[in-house]
XYZ file of C-alpha atoms in Angstrom:
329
model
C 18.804 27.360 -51.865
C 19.379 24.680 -54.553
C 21.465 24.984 -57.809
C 19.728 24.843 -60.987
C 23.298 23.032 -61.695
C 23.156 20.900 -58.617
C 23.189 17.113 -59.517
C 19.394 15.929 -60.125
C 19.878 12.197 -57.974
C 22.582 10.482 -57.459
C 22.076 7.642 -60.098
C 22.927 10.183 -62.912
C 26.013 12.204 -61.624
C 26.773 13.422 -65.432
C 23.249 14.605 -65.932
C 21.887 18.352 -65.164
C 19.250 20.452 -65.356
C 20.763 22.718 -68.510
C 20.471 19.398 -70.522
C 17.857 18.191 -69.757
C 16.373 21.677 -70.325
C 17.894 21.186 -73.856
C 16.627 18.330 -75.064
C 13.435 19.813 -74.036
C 13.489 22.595 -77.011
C 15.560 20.083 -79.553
C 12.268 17.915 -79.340
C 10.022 21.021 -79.831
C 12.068 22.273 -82.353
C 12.524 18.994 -84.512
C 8.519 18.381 -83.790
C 8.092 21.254 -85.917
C 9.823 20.656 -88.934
C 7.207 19.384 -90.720
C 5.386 22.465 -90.095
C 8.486 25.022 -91.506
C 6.932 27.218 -94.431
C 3.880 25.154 -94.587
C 1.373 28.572 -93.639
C 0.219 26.771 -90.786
C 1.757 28.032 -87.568
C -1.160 26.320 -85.279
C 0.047 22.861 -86.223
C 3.811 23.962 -85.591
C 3.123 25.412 -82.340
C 1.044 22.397 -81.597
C 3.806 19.785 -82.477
C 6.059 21.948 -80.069
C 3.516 22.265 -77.691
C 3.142 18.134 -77.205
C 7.086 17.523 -77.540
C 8.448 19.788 -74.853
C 5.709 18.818 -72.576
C 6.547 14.954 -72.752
C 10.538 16.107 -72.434
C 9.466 17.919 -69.174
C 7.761 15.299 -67.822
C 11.157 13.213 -66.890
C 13.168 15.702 -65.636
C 14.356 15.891 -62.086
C 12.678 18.675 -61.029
C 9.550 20.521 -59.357
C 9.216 22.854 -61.716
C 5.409 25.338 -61.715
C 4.718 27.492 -65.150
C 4.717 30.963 -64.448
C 4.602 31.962 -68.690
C 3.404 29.705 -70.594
C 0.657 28.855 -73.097
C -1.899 30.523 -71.314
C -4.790 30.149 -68.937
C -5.816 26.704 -68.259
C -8.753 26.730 -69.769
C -7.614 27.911 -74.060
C -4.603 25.931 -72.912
C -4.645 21.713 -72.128
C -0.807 21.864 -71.890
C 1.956 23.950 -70.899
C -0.652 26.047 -69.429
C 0.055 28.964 -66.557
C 0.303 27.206 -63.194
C 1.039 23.328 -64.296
C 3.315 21.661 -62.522
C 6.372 19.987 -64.620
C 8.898 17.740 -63.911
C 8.897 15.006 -61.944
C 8.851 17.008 -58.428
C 12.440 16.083 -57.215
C 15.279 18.286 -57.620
C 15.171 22.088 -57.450
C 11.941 23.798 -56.982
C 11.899 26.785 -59.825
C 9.534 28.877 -61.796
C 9.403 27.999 -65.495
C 8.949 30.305 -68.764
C 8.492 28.235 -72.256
C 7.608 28.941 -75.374
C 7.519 26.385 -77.666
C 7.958 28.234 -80.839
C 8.748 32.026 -79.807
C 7.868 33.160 -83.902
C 5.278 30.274 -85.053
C 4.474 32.882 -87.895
C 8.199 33.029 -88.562
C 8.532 28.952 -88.497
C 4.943 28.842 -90.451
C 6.713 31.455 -93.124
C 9.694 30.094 -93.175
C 11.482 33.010 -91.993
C 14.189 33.218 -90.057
C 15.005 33.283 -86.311
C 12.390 30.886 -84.667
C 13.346 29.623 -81.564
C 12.209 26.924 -79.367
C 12.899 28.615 -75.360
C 12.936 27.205 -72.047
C 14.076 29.271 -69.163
C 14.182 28.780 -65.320
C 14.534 30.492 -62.275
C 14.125 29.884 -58.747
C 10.724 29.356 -57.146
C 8.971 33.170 -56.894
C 11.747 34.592 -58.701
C 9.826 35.395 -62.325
C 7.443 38.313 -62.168
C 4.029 37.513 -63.146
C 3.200 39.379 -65.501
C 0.286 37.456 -67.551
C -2.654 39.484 -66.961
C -1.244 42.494 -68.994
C -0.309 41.262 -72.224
C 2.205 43.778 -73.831
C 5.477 44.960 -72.332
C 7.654 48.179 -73.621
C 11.192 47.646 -73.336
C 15.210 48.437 -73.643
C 17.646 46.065 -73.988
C 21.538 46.782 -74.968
C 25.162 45.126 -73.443
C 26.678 45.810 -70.559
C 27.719 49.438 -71.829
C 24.640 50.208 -71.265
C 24.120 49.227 -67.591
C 23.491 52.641 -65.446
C 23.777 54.813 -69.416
C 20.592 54.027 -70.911
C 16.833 54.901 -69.220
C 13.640 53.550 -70.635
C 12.134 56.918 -69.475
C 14.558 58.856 -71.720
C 13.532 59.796 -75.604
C 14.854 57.697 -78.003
C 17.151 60.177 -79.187
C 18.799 60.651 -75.725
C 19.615 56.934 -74.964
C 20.992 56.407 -78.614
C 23.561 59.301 -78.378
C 24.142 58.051 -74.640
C 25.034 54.663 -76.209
C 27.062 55.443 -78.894
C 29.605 57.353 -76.293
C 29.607 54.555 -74.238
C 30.275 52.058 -77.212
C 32.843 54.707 -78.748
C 31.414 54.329 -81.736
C 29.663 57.325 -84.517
C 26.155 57.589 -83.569
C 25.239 56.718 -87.353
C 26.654 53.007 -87.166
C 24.467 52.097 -84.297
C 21.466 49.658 -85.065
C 18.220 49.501 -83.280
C 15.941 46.750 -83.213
C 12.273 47.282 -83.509
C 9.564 45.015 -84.060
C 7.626 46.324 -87.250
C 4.482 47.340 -86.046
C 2.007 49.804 -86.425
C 2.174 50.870 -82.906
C 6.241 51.672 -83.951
C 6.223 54.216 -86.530
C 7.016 56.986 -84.979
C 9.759 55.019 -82.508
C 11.173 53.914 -85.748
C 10.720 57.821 -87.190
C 12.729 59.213 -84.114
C 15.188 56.534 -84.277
C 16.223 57.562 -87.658
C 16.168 61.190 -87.457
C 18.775 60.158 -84.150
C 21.036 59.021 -86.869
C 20.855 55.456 -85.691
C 19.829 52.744 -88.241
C 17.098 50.051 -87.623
C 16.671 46.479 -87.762
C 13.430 45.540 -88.017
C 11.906 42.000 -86.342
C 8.296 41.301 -88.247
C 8.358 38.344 -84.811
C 11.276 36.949 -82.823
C 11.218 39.365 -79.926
C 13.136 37.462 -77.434
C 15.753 36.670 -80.241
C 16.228 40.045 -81.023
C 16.350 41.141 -77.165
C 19.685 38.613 -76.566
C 21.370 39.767 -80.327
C 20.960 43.319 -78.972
C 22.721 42.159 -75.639
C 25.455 40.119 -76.838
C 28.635 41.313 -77.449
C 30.298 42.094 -80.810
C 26.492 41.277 -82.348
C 25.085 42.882 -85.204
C 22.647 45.639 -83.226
C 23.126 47.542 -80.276
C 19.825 48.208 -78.897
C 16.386 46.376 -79.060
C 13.183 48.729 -78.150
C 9.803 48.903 -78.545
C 6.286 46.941 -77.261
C 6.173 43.323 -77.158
C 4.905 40.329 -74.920
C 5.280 40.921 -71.333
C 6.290 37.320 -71.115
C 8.758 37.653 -73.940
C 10.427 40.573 -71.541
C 10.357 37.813 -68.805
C 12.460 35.264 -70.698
C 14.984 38.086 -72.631
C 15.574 39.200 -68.881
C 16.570 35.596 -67.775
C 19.062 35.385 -70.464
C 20.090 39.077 -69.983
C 21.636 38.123 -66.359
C 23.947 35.828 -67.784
C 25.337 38.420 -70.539
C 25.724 41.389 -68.248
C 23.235 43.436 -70.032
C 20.809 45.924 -69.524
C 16.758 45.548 -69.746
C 14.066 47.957 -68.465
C 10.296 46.994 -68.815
C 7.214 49.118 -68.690
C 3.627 47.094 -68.781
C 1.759 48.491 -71.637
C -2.081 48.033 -70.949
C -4.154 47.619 -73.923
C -7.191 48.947 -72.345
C -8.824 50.390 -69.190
C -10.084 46.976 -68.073
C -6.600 45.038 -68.732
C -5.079 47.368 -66.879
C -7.416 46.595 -63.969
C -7.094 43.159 -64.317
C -2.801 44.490 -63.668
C -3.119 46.243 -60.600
C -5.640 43.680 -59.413
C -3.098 40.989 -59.900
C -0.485 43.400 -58.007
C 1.467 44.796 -60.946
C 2.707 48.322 -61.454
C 1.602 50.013 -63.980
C 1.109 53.874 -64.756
C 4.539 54.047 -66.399
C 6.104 52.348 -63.655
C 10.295 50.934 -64.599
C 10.683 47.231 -63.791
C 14.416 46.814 -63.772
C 16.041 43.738 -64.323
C 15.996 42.123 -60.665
C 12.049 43.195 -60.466
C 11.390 41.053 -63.803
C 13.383 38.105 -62.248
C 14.750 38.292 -59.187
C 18.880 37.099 -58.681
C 21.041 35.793 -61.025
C 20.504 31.805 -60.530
C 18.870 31.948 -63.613
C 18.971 29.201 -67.043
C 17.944 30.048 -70.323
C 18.153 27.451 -73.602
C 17.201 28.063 -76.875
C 17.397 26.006 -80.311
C 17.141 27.059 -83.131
C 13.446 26.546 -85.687
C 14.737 28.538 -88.339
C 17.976 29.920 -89.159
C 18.837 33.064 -87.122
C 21.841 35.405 -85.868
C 21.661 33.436 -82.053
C 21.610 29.648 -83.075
C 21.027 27.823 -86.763
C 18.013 26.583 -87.159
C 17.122 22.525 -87.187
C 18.816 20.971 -90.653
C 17.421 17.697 -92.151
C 20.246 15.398 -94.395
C 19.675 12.224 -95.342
C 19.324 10.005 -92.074
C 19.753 12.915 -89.580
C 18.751 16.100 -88.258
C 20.828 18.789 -86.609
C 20.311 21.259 -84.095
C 21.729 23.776 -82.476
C 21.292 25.388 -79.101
C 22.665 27.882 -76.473
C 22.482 27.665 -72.910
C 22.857 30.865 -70.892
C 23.648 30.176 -66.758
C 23.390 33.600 -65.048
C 25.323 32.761 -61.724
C 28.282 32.099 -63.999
C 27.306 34.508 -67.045
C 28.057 31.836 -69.569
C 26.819 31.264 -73.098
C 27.469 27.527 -74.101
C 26.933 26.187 -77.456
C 25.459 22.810 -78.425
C 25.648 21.345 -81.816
C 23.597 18.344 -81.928
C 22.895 14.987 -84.656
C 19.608 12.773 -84.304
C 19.020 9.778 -86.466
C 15.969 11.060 -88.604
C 14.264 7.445 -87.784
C 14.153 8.025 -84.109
C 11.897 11.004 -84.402
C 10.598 11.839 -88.237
């Protein structure tokens, strides 16, 4: 099987996939400046859409979207089942999202992130006929401790022996939802504080996962492919993620098992959500957040930062970049 590190053709020895991948969500992310705290998250997601798209186009590899904008139809770009790249190099499944938190990036909030991440050819799960996903994340103390089908209660007290730490400095992250309150109830009455995400799931996901970060756990329902793309990044940090499919109805739910998905409470671990660890995720930062800083505009450039996560090696690489404002604003 080929590296998602292997050299892309020998006329570019220096150049692979990870930065290409990169330069991928610096263009989506500096596309959508414009758009930061303007209220209108359709034009920012739209600016990200068409800039990551054209990055993909030259990269060296054969690259099919499993997660993605959606269905081809409600989608002209970046769309489930497109082909990217320009079919040499490594043959992979692809998750993007443009602008993972356009509300954030429309508000002005923090932690908007522009996300690519890649995995060998059938590794991802497909997952996009049942929208929502309801899952754990924590570090590696919590491989083989925590258990999605535990109570809340349980797997915070569980965690907080493995961390050595009082269960009442623990922090849980929880997107604030209706759908939450009484997660976030029983969370308290644990003893454990909360964090709570109004967007940014696959943000908060990795922060939950990395070590010496702010929170300690990340739970609740989100977007299946979110869960897709934290688990990506999760192999290269050693963490832990569990996944149930959360069917919004009786006819989504048939539109699951029809597609071959497990539902009825069923636990995708880890390896079921992507299989191995010969996995890449990259992320820059829209807005400010706790993972990367978001894009910065001074005088005659812009800066960006990014990470890039390799699970066969279970790195996390930083990448502070400068861009001459006149080459792209």
């Amino acid at each position: 099987m080929v590296s998602l590190t292997a050299d892309m053709s020998p006329l570019h020895p220096d150049r692979n996939l990870a930065l290409e991948l990169v330069r991928a969500t610096e263009a989506a992310a500096i596309r959508s400046v414009p758009f930061i705290g303007r209220g209108k998250k359709e034009l920012a997601d739209g600016a990200a859409v068409d800039a990551m798209r054209a990055f993909l186009t030259t990269v060296n590899f054969d690259g099919v979207i499993v997660i993605g904008e959606g269905e081809k139809d409600n989608a002209p770009m970046l769309f489930n089942g497109e082909r990217v790249g320009t079919g040499r190099g490594p043959q992979c499944d692809i998750a993007v999202d443009p602008i993972d938190g356009t509300t954030l990036t429309a508000e002005g909030r923090n932690n908007a992130l522009s996300v690519i991440a890649v995995a060998d050819r059938g590794a991802m799960l497909d997952a996009s006929t049942v929208f929502y996903m309801d899952k754990i994340v924590t570090g590696p103390e919590g491989v083989g401790v925590v258990d999605i089908r535990l109570p809340i209660a349980e797997n915070i007290r569980r965690l907080a022996k493995a961390l050595d730490k009082p269960v009442d400095e623990l922090v849980v992250s929880v997107l604030n939802r209706p759908r939450h309150a009484r997660l976030i109830e029983e969370i308290r009455d644990a003893g454990a504080g909360t964090r709570l995400m109004s967007d940014g799931d696959v943000a908060g996901g990795i922060n939950a996962a990395r070590h010496n970060a702010r929170t300690d756990m990340c739970v609740g329902v989100g977007g299946s492919p979110e869960g897709i793309v934290t688990a990506c990044a999760i192999k290269a940090l050693g963490g832990h993620i569990q996944g149930r499919l959360w069917a919004r109805d009786d006819d989504e739910k048939q539109r699951g098992i029809d597609a071959g998905l497990k539902l009825d409470d069923h636990v995708y671990e880890a390896d079921d959500l992507v299989r191995g660890n010969n996995t890449l995720f990259v992320a820059t930062g829209v807005t400010n957040g706790e993972l990367v800083a978001g894009v910065r505009r001074a005088g005659d450039f812009v800066y960006t930062e990014s990470v890039v996560l390799r699970g066969a090696s279970g790195t996390l690489r930083r990448i502070s970049s400068e861009h001459l404002t006149s080459k792209w604003l």
